[in-house]
Short mmCIF file of C-alpha atoms and ligand atoms in Angstrom, two decimals:
data_model
loop_
_atom_site.label_atom_id
_atom_site.label_comp_id
_atom_site.label_asym_id
_atom_site.label_seq_id
_atom_site.Cartn_x
_atom_site.Cartn_y
_atom_site.Cartn_z
CA MET A 1 56.96 13.70 -30.46
CA THR A 2 53.47 15.18 -30.37
CA ASN A 3 50.45 13.16 -30.47
CA GLN A 4 49.58 14.03 -33.92
CA GLU A 5 52.93 12.50 -34.86
CA ILE A 6 52.32 9.38 -32.72
CA LEU A 7 49.07 9.19 -34.46
CA GLU A 8 50.46 9.46 -37.99
CA ALA A 9 53.43 7.30 -37.20
CA VAL A 10 50.98 4.33 -36.00
CA GLY A 11 48.31 4.98 -38.92
CA ALA A 12 51.26 4.78 -41.55
CA ALA A 13 52.68 1.70 -40.35
CA PHE A 14 48.83 -0.02 -39.80
CA PRO A 15 46.60 1.79 -42.28
CA ASP A 16 43.26 0.11 -41.15
CA GLY A 17 44.58 -0.61 -37.60
CA ILE A 18 43.25 2.30 -35.82
CA LEU A 19 39.42 2.24 -35.04
CA GLY A 20 39.12 5.71 -33.31
CA HIS A 21 41.34 7.98 -31.32
CA GLY A 22 40.65 10.70 -28.94
CA GLU A 23 42.91 13.14 -26.64
CA PHE A 24 42.19 13.65 -23.10
CA ARG A 25 44.18 16.12 -20.86
CA GLU A 26 46.92 16.08 -23.61
CA ASP A 27 47.19 12.10 -23.59
CA LEU A 28 46.43 10.40 -26.73
CA THR A 29 44.05 7.32 -26.94
CA LEU A 30 43.97 4.64 -29.62
CA LEU A 31 41.18 2.31 -30.18
CA ILE A 32 42.55 -0.77 -32.23
CA ARG A 33 41.52 -4.09 -33.58
CA LYS A 34 42.07 -6.99 -31.15
CA GLU A 35 44.00 -8.65 -34.19
CA ASP A 36 46.38 -5.99 -34.39
CA LEU A 37 47.02 -5.73 -30.65
CA LEU A 38 50.52 -7.35 -30.51
CA ARG A 39 51.54 -5.95 -33.74
CA ILE A 40 50.87 -2.32 -32.63
CA ALA A 41 52.11 -2.78 -29.09
CA GLY A 42 55.37 -3.91 -30.41
CA PHE A 43 55.61 -0.99 -32.69
CA VAL A 44 54.98 1.62 -30.05
CA LYS A 45 57.52 -0.19 -28.13
CA ARG A 46 60.03 -0.57 -30.35
CA ASP A 47 59.85 2.35 -32.67
CA LEU A 48 57.81 5.02 -30.89
CA GLY A 49 59.83 4.42 -27.59
CA PHE A 50 56.93 3.68 -25.22
CA ASP A 51 58.83 1.18 -23.19
CA LEU A 52 57.02 1.28 -19.56
CA LEU A 53 53.82 -0.39 -19.02
CA ILE A 54 51.99 1.55 -16.41
CA ASP A 55 48.63 -0.49 -16.09
CA ILE A 56 46.36 -2.85 -17.85
CA LEU A 57 42.66 -2.35 -17.00
CA GLY A 58 39.52 -3.92 -17.81
CA VAL A 59 36.40 -1.80 -18.46
CA ASP A 60 32.85 -3.23 -18.40
CA HIS A 61 30.45 -0.98 -20.83
CA PHE A 62 27.68 -3.13 -19.99
CA ARG A 63 25.86 -2.87 -23.30
CA ALA A 64 25.08 -5.27 -26.37
CA ALA A 65 28.06 -4.82 -28.48
CA GLY A 66 31.63 -4.79 -27.63
CA ARG A 67 30.82 -5.05 -23.75
CA PHE A 68 34.23 -5.13 -22.55
CA GLU A 69 37.30 -3.34 -23.27
CA VAL A 70 41.08 -3.46 -22.23
CA VAL A 71 43.04 -0.51 -21.48
CA TYR A 72 46.88 -0.33 -21.75
CA ASN A 73 48.36 2.76 -20.43
CA VAL A 74 51.93 3.05 -21.67
CA TRP A 75 54.62 5.67 -20.76
CA SER A 76 57.53 6.54 -22.67
CA LEU A 77 60.82 7.41 -20.68
CA LEU A 78 62.20 8.98 -23.55
CA HIS A 79 59.36 11.43 -24.89
CA LYS A 80 57.80 11.54 -21.24
CA ARG A 81 54.55 11.03 -22.24
CA TYR A 82 51.72 8.72 -22.05
CA LEU A 83 49.71 6.62 -24.64
CA ARG A 84 46.66 4.83 -24.03
CA LEU A 85 45.76 1.55 -26.12
CA LYS A 86 41.96 0.16 -26.07
CA VAL A 87 41.04 -2.92 -27.30
CA PRO A 88 37.63 -4.28 -27.47
CA ALA A 89 36.63 -7.62 -26.14
CA GLU A 90 33.15 -9.59 -26.81
CA GLU A 91 30.97 -10.51 -24.06
CA GLU A 92 30.37 -14.35 -24.46
CA HIS A 93 34.11 -15.27 -24.59
CA PRO A 94 36.21 -12.25 -24.00
CA VAL A 95 39.85 -13.08 -24.92
CA VAL A 96 42.79 -10.68 -25.97
CA PRO A 97 46.05 -11.75 -26.73
CA THR A 98 48.86 -11.32 -23.97
CA VAL A 99 51.31 -8.32 -24.03
CA THR A 100 53.73 -10.18 -21.78
CA GLY A 101 56.09 -10.87 -24.40
CA ILE A 102 56.33 -6.95 -25.09
CA TRP A 103 56.14 -5.66 -21.78
CA PRO A 104 57.05 -8.36 -19.32
CA GLY A 105 55.44 -6.51 -16.53
CA ALA A 106 52.02 -7.04 -17.91
CA ASN A 107 51.88 -10.43 -16.46
CA TRP A 108 50.32 -9.41 -12.68
CA HIS A 109 48.23 -6.60 -14.53
CA GLU A 110 46.66 -9.14 -16.85
CA ARG A 111 46.00 -11.54 -13.97
CA GLU A 112 44.46 -8.86 -12.16
CA THR A 113 42.18 -7.96 -15.10
CA PHE A 114 41.17 -11.96 -15.73
CA ASP A 115 40.51 -11.92 -11.80
CA MET A 116 38.01 -9.09 -12.01
CA PHE A 117 36.56 -9.00 -15.49
CA GLY A 118 36.89 -12.57 -16.47
CA ILE A 119 38.91 -11.42 -19.70
CA ARG A 120 41.34 -14.08 -20.84
CA PHE A 121 44.55 -13.43 -22.13
CA GLU A 122 45.87 -15.85 -24.74
CA GLY A 123 49.02 -16.99 -24.13
CA HIS A 124 49.79 -15.70 -20.81
CA PRO A 125 52.34 -17.84 -18.79
CA ASP A 126 50.30 -18.07 -15.69
CA LEU A 127 46.91 -16.82 -15.94
CA ARG A 128 45.57 -17.71 -12.32
CA ARG A 129 43.35 -15.39 -10.08
CA LEU A 130 45.39 -12.37 -8.46
CA TYR A 131 43.05 -11.35 -5.50
CA MET A 132 40.17 -13.92 -5.01
CA PRO A 133 40.62 -17.36 -3.88
CA ASP A 134 41.21 -19.79 -6.78
CA GLU A 135 37.95 -21.81 -6.34
CA PHE A 136 35.77 -18.52 -6.77
CA GLU A 137 33.64 -18.62 -9.69
CA TYR A 138 32.73 -15.05 -10.40
CA TYR A 139 34.10 -11.86 -11.65
CA PRO A 140 33.35 -9.19 -8.94
CA LEU A 141 34.09 -6.01 -11.22
CA ARG A 142 31.72 -6.91 -13.83
CA LYS A 143 28.40 -4.81 -13.92
CA ASP A 144 26.13 -7.73 -13.04
CA PHE A 145 27.89 -8.85 -10.13
CA PRO A 146 26.18 -7.66 -6.98
CA LEU A 147 27.89 -5.39 -4.50
CA MET A 148 27.45 -7.81 -1.63
CA GLY A 149 28.73 -10.78 -3.49
CA ILE A 150 26.99 -14.20 -3.96
CA PRO A 151 25.94 -15.60 -0.74
CA ASP A 152 27.87 -18.68 0.14
CA SER A 153 30.37 -18.23 -2.81
CA LEU A 154 33.21 -17.45 -0.54
CA PRO A 155 32.80 -19.85 2.41
CA LEU A 156 33.96 -18.90 6.02
CA PRO A 157 35.45 -21.22 8.49
CA ARG A 158 32.82 -22.70 11.13
CA ARG A 159 32.58 -20.78 14.21
CA MET B 1 47.03 -22.51 64.28
CA ALA B 2 46.38 -19.01 65.47
CA LEU B 3 45.84 -16.07 63.26
CA ASP B 4 48.89 -14.38 64.39
CA THR B 5 50.97 -17.45 63.29
CA LEU B 6 49.58 -17.34 60.13
CA GLN B 7 50.14 -13.72 59.61
CA ARG B 8 53.77 -13.87 60.84
CA ASP B 9 54.75 -16.64 58.51
CA GLY B 10 53.43 -14.49 55.45
CA PHE B 11 50.24 -16.72 54.71
CA LEU B 12 47.79 -15.17 52.69
CA THR B 13 44.11 -16.90 52.26
CA THR B 14 42.02 -16.07 49.34
CA ARG B 15 40.03 -18.09 46.50
CA LEU B 16 41.89 -19.87 44.23
CA ASP B 17 39.88 -18.26 41.36
CA GLU B 18 41.14 -14.76 42.50
CA VAL B 19 44.42 -15.82 42.22
CA ILE B 20 44.22 -17.36 38.74
CA ASN B 21 42.03 -14.75 37.31
CA TRP B 22 44.47 -12.17 39.01
CA SER B 23 47.62 -13.92 37.35
CA ARG B 24 45.76 -14.29 34.02
CA LYS B 25 44.41 -10.99 33.42
CA ASN B 26 47.35 -9.09 34.35
CA SER B 27 49.82 -10.67 31.90
CA LEU B 28 47.62 -11.02 28.54
CA TRP B 29 50.03 -11.78 25.92
CA PRO B 30 48.66 -10.17 22.71
CA MET B 31 48.79 -11.72 19.19
CA PRO B 32 48.82 -8.80 17.24
CA MET B 33 46.56 -9.74 14.27
CA GLY B 34 47.29 -6.28 12.52
CA ILE B 35 45.90 -6.45 9.13
CA SER B 36 45.20 -2.73 8.22
CA CYS B 37 45.40 0.80 9.09
CA CYS B 38 44.15 0.16 12.79
CA ALA B 39 47.51 -1.80 13.56
CA ILE B 40 49.06 1.51 13.34
CA GLU B 41 47.20 2.55 16.43
CA MET B 42 47.89 -0.64 17.98
CA MET B 43 51.58 -0.05 17.69
CA ALA B 44 50.99 3.39 19.12
CA THR B 45 49.31 1.63 21.99
CA ALA B 46 52.46 -0.46 22.61
CA ALA B 47 54.83 2.55 22.20
CA PRO B 48 55.87 4.54 25.35
CA ARG B 49 53.29 7.25 25.29
CA PHE B 50 50.48 5.01 25.67
CA ASP B 51 52.26 2.10 27.19
CA ILE B 52 50.32 -1.09 27.23
CA SER B 53 52.85 -2.66 29.24
CA ARG B 54 51.21 -0.53 32.18
CA PHE B 55 48.56 -3.38 31.79
CA GLY B 56 50.90 -6.11 31.36
CA SER B 57 50.24 -6.63 27.74
CA GLU B 58 53.51 -5.59 26.34
CA VAL B 59 54.56 -8.93 24.94
CA MET B 60 53.42 -8.90 21.51
CA ARG B 61 54.22 -12.35 20.29
CA PHE B 62 54.28 -13.13 16.72
CA THR B 63 53.65 -16.85 17.25
CA PRO B 64 50.25 -17.69 18.35
CA ARG B 65 51.47 -20.46 20.77
CA GLN B 66 52.56 -17.89 23.23
CA CYS B 67 49.55 -15.69 22.98
CA ASP B 68 46.28 -15.03 25.29
CA VAL B 69 44.49 -12.51 23.42
CA MET B 70 44.20 -11.93 19.48
CA ILE B 71 43.66 -8.61 18.79
CA VAL B 72 42.07 -8.34 15.38
CA ALA B 73 43.23 -4.87 14.12
CA GLY B 74 42.19 -4.08 10.42
CA THR B 75 39.74 -5.50 7.69
CA VAL B 76 39.23 -8.99 7.44
CA THR B 77 38.60 -10.48 3.92
CA PHE B 78 37.10 -13.90 3.25
CA LYS B 79 40.50 -14.82 1.98
CA MET B 80 42.20 -13.54 5.17
CA ALA B 81 39.48 -15.24 7.61
CA LYS B 82 40.70 -18.52 7.02
CA VAL B 83 44.09 -17.33 8.13
CA VAL B 84 42.74 -15.64 11.17
CA ARG B 85 40.85 -18.48 12.21
CA LYS B 86 43.68 -20.75 11.52
CA ILE B 87 45.93 -18.73 14.01
CA TYR B 88 42.97 -18.47 16.57
CA ASP B 89 42.82 -22.24 16.62
CA GLN B 90 46.65 -22.25 17.30
CA MET B 91 46.44 -20.41 20.31
CA PRO B 92 46.35 -22.29 23.69
CA ASP B 93 43.21 -22.29 25.93
CA PRO B 94 42.44 -19.96 27.62
CA LYS B 95 42.17 -17.60 24.96
CA TRP B 96 40.38 -14.10 24.45
CA VAL B 97 39.77 -12.05 21.20
CA ILE B 98 39.57 -8.30 20.98
CA SER B 99 37.93 -7.28 17.77
CA MET B 100 39.50 -3.69 17.06
CA GLY B 101 37.89 -1.12 15.07
CA ALA B 102 34.84 -0.67 12.79
CA CYS B 103 36.36 -3.09 10.06
CA ALA B 104 36.83 -6.14 12.18
CA SER B 105 33.62 -5.79 14.22
CA SER B 106 31.07 -5.07 11.14
CA GLY B 107 33.19 -4.78 8.05
CA GLY B 108 33.32 -0.92 8.91
CA MET B 109 32.87 1.12 5.27
CA PHE B 110 33.82 -1.78 3.36
CA ARG B 111 30.38 -2.75 2.55
CA SER B 112 31.30 -5.13 -0.14
CA TYR B 113 31.63 -8.79 -1.47
CA SER B 114 35.20 -9.23 -0.39
CA VAL B 115 34.98 -8.13 3.27
CA VAL B 116 33.59 -10.11 6.24
CA GLN B 117 30.91 -7.87 7.71
CA GLY B 118 32.21 -8.89 11.39
CA ILE B 119 34.66 -11.19 12.61
CA ASP B 120 32.16 -12.74 15.23
CA GLN B 121 31.01 -14.65 12.06
CA PHE B 122 33.95 -16.93 12.47
CA ILE B 123 35.46 -16.72 15.87
CA PRO B 124 34.02 -15.92 19.25
CA VAL B 125 34.79 -11.90 20.25
CA ASP B 126 34.95 -10.87 23.79
CA VAL B 127 35.26 -7.28 23.25
CA PHE B 128 34.52 -5.00 20.44
CA VAL B 129 36.42 -1.53 20.20
CA ALA B 130 34.33 1.16 18.27
CA GLY B 131 36.28 3.54 16.15
CA CYS B 132 37.92 3.89 12.70
CA PRO B 133 40.35 3.58 14.13
CA PRO B 134 39.93 3.75 17.75
CA ARG B 135 42.55 5.75 19.38
CA PRO B 136 44.97 3.77 21.71
CA GLU B 137 42.90 5.16 24.96
CA ALA B 138 40.04 3.06 23.37
CA LEU B 139 42.06 -0.11 22.98
CA LEU B 140 43.45 0.45 26.34
CA GLN B 141 40.02 0.45 27.69
CA GLY B 142 38.87 -2.73 25.75
CA LEU B 143 41.72 -4.48 27.36
CA MET B 144 40.69 -3.30 30.71
CA GLU B 145 37.42 -4.58 29.69
CA LEU B 146 38.68 -7.85 29.26
CA GLN B 147 40.42 -7.69 32.08
CA ARG B 148 37.33 -7.00 34.10
CA LYS B 149 35.66 -9.97 32.11
CA ILE B 150 38.45 -12.26 33.36
CA ALA B 151 38.36 -11.24 36.83
CA GLY B 152 34.92 -12.22 37.08
CA ASP B 153 35.37 -15.67 35.58
CA ARG B 154 34.40 -18.84 37.38
CA THR B 155 37.66 -20.73 36.60
CA ILE B 156 37.71 -23.28 38.97
CA GLY B 157 33.75 -23.93 39.11
CA ARG B 158 34.06 -24.76 35.40
CA LEU B 159 36.78 -26.74 35.60
CA LEU B 160 35.35 -28.63 38.44
CA HIS B 161 32.03 -28.98 36.39
CA GLY B 162 33.99 -30.06 33.29
CA GLU B 163 32.77 -26.99 31.26
CA PRO B 164 35.21 -26.07 28.70
CA ILE B 165 36.48 -22.24 28.92
CA ARG B 166 35.66 -21.93 25.26
CA ILE B 167 33.59 -24.49 23.43
CA PRO B 168 36.17 -26.36 21.24
CA ALA B 169 36.67 -25.39 18.05
CA PRO B 170 34.95 -27.71 15.37
CA ALA B 171 37.50 -29.37 12.93
CA LEU B 172 38.00 -27.02 10.13
CA PRO B 173 36.79 -28.37 6.58
CA PRO B 174 39.73 -29.23 4.28
CA ALA B 175 41.38 -25.75 3.11
CA GLN B 176 39.86 -25.15 -0.32
CA SER B 177 41.99 -22.23 -1.25
CA SER B 178 45.66 -23.00 -1.50
CA MET B 179 47.55 -20.26 0.19
CA GLU B 180 50.78 -22.05 0.04
CA GLY B 181 51.84 -19.30 -2.46
CA LEU B 182 51.84 -17.03 0.00
CA SER B 183 53.72 -18.20 2.59
CA SER B 184 56.75 -19.88 0.53
S1 SF4 C 1 38.30 0.45 11.07
FE1 SF4 C 1 39.14 2.11 9.90
S2 SF4 C 1 41.56 2.43 10.72
FE2 SF4 C 1 40.79 0.40 11.19
S3 SF4 C 1 41.15 -0.87 9.49
FE3 SF4 C 1 38.93 -0.10 9.20
S4 SF4 C 1 39.46 1.53 7.82
FE4 SF4 C 1 41.32 1.15 8.70
#
C-alpha cells in the first residue's frame, strides 16, 4: 500500500476530513479535523491496517491561531509503514477526543501529553499527570514555561 | 600497676574517641541511592576490580535502617527529592552523605525545571565527588575523605556537651504528592 493509496482511501471515506497532507522521508502525514479524529482513527486501524500506535505527542507552535497540535504516529504491521495523523487544538482550552478506545496503548501517551502540554483528552479513563507531581500547576513543555521552572512551584523537603 | 604488667596482660591505652571513630570509619555501610547512570560506577566500585570492601564499605544495604552513609548517585528530580529525604530520615544516627557526580552535587547538565540543582538544598552533604560519572577511584577517594573526616570527629566531647551529631531533621510537612501509586 503506497502513500497515494492511503491518501485516496481516507479521502474517499472522508471527503472533507483531510485539511492537508504532506510527506517526509516517505512517511505520510495527514492533517485532520478534530471532529473527524475518532472516525478517521477507527478507519485507518480497521480498514487500512494501522494497528500499532507508536507514540502520541503534543506540539506547541506558539502562534495565535492553532497553537497546539496533537500528533499520532501509527504503524502498520501488515504494510510495514508509518502514518502520521495531526490534529489541531485551540489555545484556550485544548481538548481532543481520546483514542484509547481504538488503540488502548494511547492511555499513557495521552497522559504524558496532558502532563506536558495541558491538552485534555475527552473521555480518557484516567487523565492524571504522568511525570510531574499531582499538585503541580503548570505544563512544562509549553513554550511560555521558563526553562528553570516557576520558583517554589515544586516544594523541596526542608533541610 | 607497673607498665610491664599492663603490657603482659594485653592492655592498650588510647582515647575513647579514637576507638569509636576508628570503628565507625572502617565499617561504613552504604545506602546505595543509585538513581541514574552514576549508579553503574557505584556498582563497579563494589565489584572485585575496585573492591570497596578494602575500606569496609562492601555491605550495601537496601534498607536505610542498617546504613551509615548514603551515596546519592544520580540525578535527583524534585519528585524524587522527597523520597531521598525520607530515606535519609530513616537512617539511624550517626549518618553521612556522599553526593556522587555532577548531577547530585549541582544538577549537572540537567539545568531544567525538574532537577534539583544540588542535593545540599535538602540534605546535609559531607563529601562531594566530582565527575560525570566519577570513576570508581574517585568514589573511593570520596569515601577515604569521609573516613578522614570521621577520624577527626570529637565524638565523646560532643556527647558530653550534648551537641547532636547532626542537627535533628525538622519534621517534614505532610506529603503533598501521593507517591503511593509508585510503590504499590
Ligand atoms: S553526573 Fe553524569 S553519570 Fe552521574 S547521574 Fe549525572 S549524568 Fe549520569
